[in-house]
XYZ file of C-alpha atoms in Angstrom:
508
model
C -29.728 80.081 27.943
C -33.082 79.102 26.491
C -34.415 78.457 30.001
C -33.318 81.941 31.118
C -35.056 83.542 28.148
C -38.174 81.541 28.983
C -38.112 82.813 32.567
C -37.762 86.412 31.350
C -40.619 85.944 28.897
C -42.843 84.431 31.604
C -41.952 87.272 33.965
C -42.818 89.900 31.379
C -46.082 88.155 30.575
C -47.062 87.939 34.257
C -46.192 91.626 34.752
C -48.259 92.562 31.725
C -51.214 90.516 32.945
C -50.922 91.992 36.458
C -50.851 95.610 35.333
C -53.581 94.988 32.766
C -55.770 93.467 35.485
C -55.041 96.460 37.788
C -55.923 98.860 34.984
C -59.187 97.040 34.244
C -60.140 96.963 37.939
C -59.367 100.708 38.229
C -61.407 101.486 35.111
C -64.307 99.434 36.437
C -64.154 101.162 39.834
C -64.072 104.613 38.232
C -66.964 103.749 35.922
C -69.087 102.635 38.884
C -68.149 105.723 40.904
C -69.024 107.997 38.002
C -72.322 106.236 37.306
C -73.419 106.141 40.955
C -72.890 109.905 41.242
C -74.623 110.742 37.980
C -71.464 112.164 36.439
C -71.347 113.302 32.830
C -68.194 113.930 30.782
C -67.237 117.602 30.421
C -66.802 119.421 27.162
C -63.474 118.907 25.408
C -61.422 121.590 23.734
C -60.994 120.601 20.059
C -57.413 119.422 19.530
C -55.466 118.452 16.427
C -53.330 116.174 18.601
C -55.762 114.556 21.084
C -53.094 112.546 22.940
C -49.963 114.673 23.315
C -51.743 118.001 22.807
C -48.700 119.446 21.074
C -50.890 121.988 19.277
C -52.313 123.226 22.597
C -48.878 123.599 24.198
C -47.504 125.476 21.176
C -50.601 127.670 21.105
C -50.128 128.510 24.808
C -46.428 129.318 24.411
C -47.086 131.368 21.263
C -49.833 133.396 22.949
C -47.656 134.036 25.995
C -44.825 135.283 23.762
C -47.258 137.791 22.208
C -48.629 138.851 25.638
C -52.004 137.282 24.875
C -52.246 134.119 26.964
C -55.052 135.431 29.198
C -57.135 136.564 26.230
C -56.581 133.119 24.703
C -58.112 131.614 27.863
C -61.084 133.960 27.599
C -61.705 132.987 23.983
C -61.523 129.279 24.851
C -64.074 129.675 27.628
C -66.308 131.814 25.399
C -66.339 129.017 22.822
C -66.442 125.990 25.149
C -68.262 127.103 28.294
C -67.298 127.435 31.940
C -65.571 124.059 32.163
C -63.748 122.001 29.530
C -60.839 119.573 29.360
C -57.557 119.470 27.463
C -55.092 116.605 27.060
C -51.383 117.387 26.960
C -48.696 114.685 27.066
C -51.062 112.077 28.538
C -52.218 114.455 31.278
C -55.849 115.569 31.498
C -56.475 119.133 32.625
C -59.902 120.434 33.630
C -60.081 124.157 32.813
C -62.712 126.183 34.636
C -63.936 129.642 35.566
C -66.958 128.337 37.517
C -66.910 129.680 41.121
C -68.910 126.705 42.441
C -66.391 124.222 41.066
C -63.490 126.342 42.323
C -65.037 126.573 45.797
C -65.316 122.813 46.001
C -61.709 122.275 44.922
C -60.264 124.911 47.271
C -62.573 124.527 50.249
C -65.280 121.862 50.524
C -63.087 119.111 49.016
C -59.753 120.584 50.026
C -58.374 117.211 51.144
C -58.970 115.707 47.680
C -56.599 118.150 45.952
C -53.045 119.339 46.364
C -50.172 121.033 44.562
C -48.996 117.764 43.068
C -45.515 116.481 42.195
C -45.306 118.258 38.828
C -45.743 121.693 40.405
C -43.258 120.866 43.169
C -40.695 119.717 40.624
C -41.120 122.780 38.420
C -40.827 125.293 41.279
C -38.396 123.494 43.601
C -35.168 124.958 42.118
C -36.316 128.389 43.337
C -38.951 127.793 46.026
C -37.645 124.535 47.513
C -40.094 123.006 49.971
C -41.779 126.266 50.870
C -45.413 126.935 51.631
C -46.395 127.331 47.959
C -45.118 123.933 46.833
C -45.933 121.584 49.728
C -49.034 119.681 50.865
C -50.503 117.921 53.893
C -48.608 117.973 57.196
C -45.573 119.843 55.851
C -47.776 122.619 54.463
C -49.867 122.786 57.669
C -46.725 123.123 59.797
C -45.329 125.895 57.601
C -48.642 127.728 57.560
C -48.740 127.593 61.366
C -45.207 129.026 61.467
C -45.993 132.116 59.409
C -49.565 132.860 60.503
C -48.570 134.793 63.687
C -46.409 137.099 61.573
C -49.474 138.712 60.008
C -51.420 139.687 63.118
C -52.976 143.161 63.095
C -50.269 144.781 65.249
C -47.562 144.030 62.683
C -49.679 144.680 59.596
C -50.846 148.140 60.707
C -47.419 149.403 61.825
C -46.468 151.932 59.136
C -42.995 152.759 60.462
C -41.289 150.570 57.850
C -43.672 151.428 54.991
C -43.376 155.158 55.675
C -39.604 155.327 55.330
C -39.602 153.528 51.984
C -42.485 155.580 50.551
C -40.495 158.691 51.537
C -37.609 157.306 49.483
C -39.939 156.614 46.556
C -41.295 160.177 46.515
C -37.746 161.566 46.741
C -36.605 159.363 43.842
C -39.543 160.485 41.673
C -38.567 164.095 42.409
C -34.905 163.483 41.513
C -36.022 162.041 38.168
C -38.016 165.197 37.436
C -41.344 163.365 37.854
C -41.103 161.289 34.629
C -40.783 157.626 35.627
C -41.786 154.020 35.080
C -43.708 153.562 38.310
C -43.876 149.771 38.034
C -40.094 149.491 38.103
C -39.947 151.740 41.177
C -42.760 149.873 42.941
C -40.945 146.559 42.597
C -37.800 148.082 44.078
C -39.633 149.860 46.891
C -41.717 146.836 47.903
C -38.655 144.578 47.899
C -36.906 147.124 50.130
C -39.767 147.444 52.618
C -40.615 143.744 52.729
C -36.980 142.691 53.117
C -36.696 145.029 56.098
C -39.851 143.530 57.603
C -38.677 139.973 56.973
C -34.904 140.233 57.445
C -34.603 143.256 59.717
C -32.485 144.901 56.995
C -33.541 146.465 53.705
C -32.095 145.292 50.391
C -31.555 148.998 49.642
C -32.587 149.192 45.985
C -34.110 152.667 46.373
C -30.822 154.097 47.550
C -28.708 156.205 45.189
C -25.841 153.872 45.971
C -27.541 150.463 45.855
C -25.011 147.697 46.425
C -23.985 145.390 43.600
C -25.177 142.371 45.620
C -28.641 143.939 46.065
C -28.984 144.673 42.340
C -27.736 141.190 41.443
C -30.247 139.649 43.853
C -33.096 141.703 42.366
C -32.299 140.653 38.787
C -31.706 137.021 39.810
C -35.110 136.920 41.526
C -36.784 138.149 38.333
C -34.990 135.692 36.058
C -35.504 132.740 38.402
C -39.260 133.225 38.541
C -39.474 133.642 34.749
C -37.758 130.266 34.431
C -40.119 128.771 36.997
C -43.237 129.804 35.066
C -41.724 128.423 31.854
C -41.153 125.067 33.593
C -44.775 125.103 34.760
C -45.991 125.708 31.204
C -43.804 122.927 29.837
C -45.408 120.433 32.243
C -44.225 116.920 31.464
C -41.721 118.370 28.979
C -39.919 120.099 31.835
C -36.876 117.906 31.233
C -36.260 119.954 28.072
C -35.631 123.076 30.186
C -31.836 123.407 30.223
C -30.917 126.911 31.304
C -27.707 127.461 33.267
C -28.608 131.095 33.937
C -31.840 129.927 35.605
C -29.952 127.576 37.923
C -27.356 130.251 38.651
C -30.101 132.799 39.411
C -31.745 130.400 41.883
C -28.335 129.967 43.509
C -27.881 133.745 43.829
C -31.315 134.110 45.470
C -30.595 131.271 47.908
C -27.128 132.581 48.791
C -28.555 136.047 49.518
C -31.272 134.572 51.747
C -28.809 132.227 53.479
C -26.900 135.233 54.780
C -29.947 136.434 56.701
C -30.856 132.930 57.847
C -27.410 132.627 59.442
C -27.956 135.961 61.194
C -31.371 134.847 62.465
C -30.009 131.585 63.861
C -27.190 133.493 65.583
C -29.805 135.904 66.955
C -31.763 132.919 68.289
C -28.706 131.580 70.110
C -28.020 134.962 71.710
C -31.652 135.456 72.737
C -31.817 132.074 74.458
C -29.313 133.188 77.130
C -31.068 136.508 77.853
C -33.765 136.961 80.504
C -37.280 137.038 79.038
C -37.809 140.776 79.655
C -34.742 141.699 77.561
C -35.470 139.542 74.528
C -36.334 141.043 71.124
C -35.132 144.529 72.133
C -33.139 146.750 69.801
C -30.226 148.897 70.952
C -32.598 151.647 72.048
C -34.540 149.302 74.303
C -37.539 149.113 71.930
C -39.153 145.811 71.005
C -38.515 145.200 67.299
C -40.396 142.693 65.160
C -38.431 140.781 62.486
C -40.273 138.080 60.543
C -37.268 135.775 60.126
C -36.258 136.030 63.785
C -39.757 134.922 64.762
C -39.553 131.926 62.415
C -36.165 131.010 63.870
C -37.749 130.672 67.327
C -39.697 127.649 66.071
C -37.096 125.904 63.923
C -33.331 125.903 63.507
C -33.455 124.168 60.112
C -31.617 126.610 57.792
C -33.040 125.123 54.577
C -36.630 125.312 55.864
C -36.074 128.917 56.956
C -34.537 129.835 53.606
C -37.346 128.233 51.614
C -39.963 129.985 53.719
C -38.547 133.485 53.358
C -37.879 133.101 49.612
C -41.513 131.994 49.150
C -42.875 134.832 51.263
C -40.579 137.543 49.898
C -41.383 136.676 46.293
C -45.125 136.464 46.914
C -45.236 139.692 48.926
C -43.127 141.627 46.401
C -44.997 140.587 43.278
C -48.519 140.811 44.691
C -48.116 144.294 46.169
C -45.948 145.815 43.443
C -48.180 144.390 40.710
C -51.318 145.761 42.370
C -49.755 149.222 42.745
C -48.594 149.199 39.121
C -52.055 148.356 37.777
C -53.710 150.983 40.002
C -51.515 153.761 38.630
C -51.672 152.388 35.090
C -55.441 152.903 35.233
C -55.276 156.225 37.099
C -52.954 157.617 34.404
C -55.689 156.860 31.848
C -58.649 157.953 33.975
C -58.264 161.541 35.240
C -61.853 161.408 36.519
C -60.993 158.510 38.834
C -57.764 160.230 39.929
C -59.681 163.387 40.890
C -62.328 161.486 42.835
C -59.761 159.303 44.581
C -57.565 162.262 45.526
C -60.539 164.070 47.014
C -61.315 160.990 49.114
C -57.688 160.716 50.269
C -57.363 164.411 51.165
C -60.646 164.350 53.098
C -59.352 161.711 55.508
C -55.597 162.294 55.369
C -53.672 162.956 58.584
C -50.015 163.335 59.590
C -48.690 160.811 60.322
C -51.023 158.707 58.194
C -52.766 156.127 60.384
C -54.462 152.807 59.657
C -57.862 154.123 60.798
C -57.665 157.016 58.336
C -56.977 154.636 55.456
C -59.929 152.491 56.476
C -62.144 155.604 56.182
C -61.115 156.110 52.532
C -63.966 154.197 50.917
C -63.275 155.182 47.337
C -59.683 154.037 47.770
C -61.039 150.613 48.715
C -63.274 150.620 45.631
C -60.303 151.452 43.383
C -58.186 148.689 44.891
C -60.994 146.117 44.571
C -61.721 147.094 40.974
C -58.036 146.763 40.115
C -57.865 143.330 41.762
C -60.961 142.301 39.829
C -59.627 143.233 36.406
C -56.008 142.302 37.122
C -55.898 139.570 39.794
C -52.338 138.927 41.059
C -52.619 135.168 40.405
C -54.509 135.159 37.112
C -54.463 131.349 36.801
C -53.850 128.629 39.358
C -54.182 124.868 39.597
C -54.630 121.871 41.874
C -54.017 118.161 41.250
C -56.432 115.462 42.436
C -54.685 113.193 44.941
C -57.498 110.595 44.734
C -60.470 109.725 42.537
C -63.216 112.185 43.431
C -66.464 113.770 42.212
C -67.188 117.477 41.886
C -70.851 118.613 41.987
C -70.595 120.677 38.784
C -68.542 120.804 35.615
C -69.929 117.784 33.778
C -72.252 117.619 30.800
C -72.677 120.031 27.882
C -73.932 122.813 30.194
C -71.344 122.169 32.943
C -74.044 121.710 35.596
C -73.842 117.947 36.097
C -71.492 116.171 38.527
C -67.966 115.703 37.197
C -65.715 112.705 37.852
C -62.069 113.669 38.449
C -59.512 110.870 38.310
C -56.434 110.805 40.517
C -53.580 112.929 39.051
C -55.945 114.936 36.846
C -55.352 118.678 37.172
C -57.957 121.395 37.758
C -56.781 124.747 36.383
C -58.906 127.770 37.242
C -58.667 131.321 35.922
C -59.636 134.177 38.200
C -58.846 136.536 35.317
C -61.635 135.012 33.217
C -64.032 134.599 36.145
C -63.602 138.222 37.314
C -64.732 139.486 33.895
C -67.928 137.441 33.663
C -70.855 139.756 32.932
C -73.407 137.743 34.905
C -71.451 138.583 38.083
C -70.123 142.079 37.424
C -72.513 143.579 34.868
C -72.513 144.252 31.154
C -69.575 146.627 31.612
C -67.457 143.941 33.318
C -64.500 144.750 31.037
C -64.544 148.390 32.090
C -62.677 149.981 35.005
C -65.497 151.378 37.155
C -64.691 151.519 40.900
C -68.214 152.746 41.695
C -69.595 149.238 41.119
C -68.201 148.321 44.564
C -70.597 150.658 46.374
C -73.195 147.868 46.436
C -71.249 144.841 45.211
C -70.802 142.002 47.726
C -69.334 139.106 45.753
C -68.634 135.602 47.021
C -66.377 133.045 45.387
C -66.695 134.796 42.034
C -64.168 137.369 43.372
C -60.997 135.572 44.379
C -57.926 137.845 44.198
C -56.125 136.103 47.079
C -57.313 132.521 46.641
C -59.769 130.881 49.038
C -60.255 128.058 51.508
C -57.520 126.828 53.871
C -54.824 128.036 51.447
C -56.104 131.605 51.259
C -53.176 134.021 51.137
C -52.038 134.604 54.757
C -50.520 137.953 53.796
C -53.502 139.475 51.974
C -54.157 142.063 54.704
C -50.464 142.933 54.714
C -50.486 143.447 50.919
C -53.718 145.468 50.942
C -52.550 147.677 53.794
C -49.130 148.336 52.252
C -50.735 149.089 48.873
C -53.418 151.380 50.300
C -50.880 153.278 52.395
C -48.625 153.812 49.359
C -51.505 154.956 47.127
C -52.741 157.426 49.750
C -49.251 158.869 50.270
C -48.695 159.342 46.529
C -52.134 160.902 45.958
C -51.330 163.335 48.779
C -47.871 164.190 47.396
C -48.927 164.645 43.756
C -51.871 166.613 42.403
C -52.043 164.884 39.016
C -50.716 162.189 36.716
C -50.160 162.220 32.945
C -49.977 159.098 30.815
C -46.866 158.856 28.612
C -47.730 155.526 26.988
C -50.459 155.494 24.295
C -50.606 151.687 24.120
C -52.973 149.348 25.923
C -51.754 147.090 28.721
C -49.655 144.048 27.864
C -49.616 141.101 30.221
C -46.412 139.860 31.835
C -47.172 136.479 33.384
C -44.567 135.085 35.732
C -45.664 133.713 39.101
C -48.006 136.718 39.223
C -49.565 139.178 36.775
C -47.680 142.375 35.969
C -47.350 144.843 33.075
C -44.934 144.126 30.265
C -45.039 147.799 29.232
C -44.753 149.194 32.760
C -46.355 152.437 33.936
C -44.793 155.281 31.934
C -46.104 158.527 33.386
C -45.418 162.073 34.577
C -46.472 163.022 38.103
C -47.368 166.610 39.011
C -46.203 167.713 42.477
C -48.835 169.107 44.842
């Protein structure tokens, strides 16, 4: 017995000595790497709890509950500079709004950073192993699968968009022109994008929307709210025990699985047809369906499901959120509405074509200004997968090289960066589309991310949004704001309005 206890004690001692030696060697290596590259430590956000950062986490959650998380970030950067660190539950996070640092993380040193296991774990119940949670070869393969789906021919085909915008205008009319446009945009975009991706619309804009479609819509909303909460909890994610969240993820997956099964059956039928008869609808026309194209490259039902859930969620929230913020601002700026409508009417044609939309310059300015003030992904992050050095971010002024240890997280805020006065002028907080007449920003304007992971569907989202705006400005001569309050942030996986877009539209 005594001998056994001695062996255990010796084993524990040897393990302790081994891991201590490894830790000392790692510290020594990192010190040398930092010194050789002239790195300086970044500023630190003052914390009451410097180890667990409980005060920071509670402050974040409290601000989010009061719709003020993004303004909290702005105040922290105003007080601590472009780059500073926080420590929460033994995890160091580098917070930045410096475009040079962001460019290095997303582009020049892309291989040094990834999504990281914490992000995968937090989002996996909903997003699985989709393109927004994976890294390396798996991510590259998935990106290659979806890239052909966003070629110009598909993106500029308005046949699907047109039908659903017709339904939107009809629904606004049936409601006597007083509506919450954000709610309608989310329904319309989910309808149009599901038809593009599945070959069949969810049908939320219909007067007789099915119970399964409505359940899916609500489940998608609740599941992504739970996902962002898990992301905020970080290492405390284990405390998230929400049966409704798990059930909502299950509803979303079951709804998608139905279309995956149809796509795989479609693949089997197409394989026995001669090449000239493949991908034809009943009328003999060639029809493009996103999921059917994915199914040509893989018959893995889980991979297909994860991909379309990732893409459907991203496409819905980005486009609907952008449209909501555009009309939120137009309802408060009759001068911008008048100028934009004049631009739309000058170039409008029936049917509305892609080339006509491209000629609407002021429309492009309005969209860019909205993306600047209200970027779809207001904050984002990457985790270092190795010890590395960034060229900026260190020192009291943030201009010295910065050492980033493996597993440290870089969180960047496009919301804060897009409102920096040195890039966008003293009136950077104001909505002024005219600034885009001569503005040609670089990495300081990043509404759709950058580098190899730039959003593959950004042209799709911009085209769908621009088409919808032009159609509505043609159908309605004016808009009246019915909400006297300022905007309130709703941060899930993307930025939307907690108070919606309460307005009255005036028919043309």
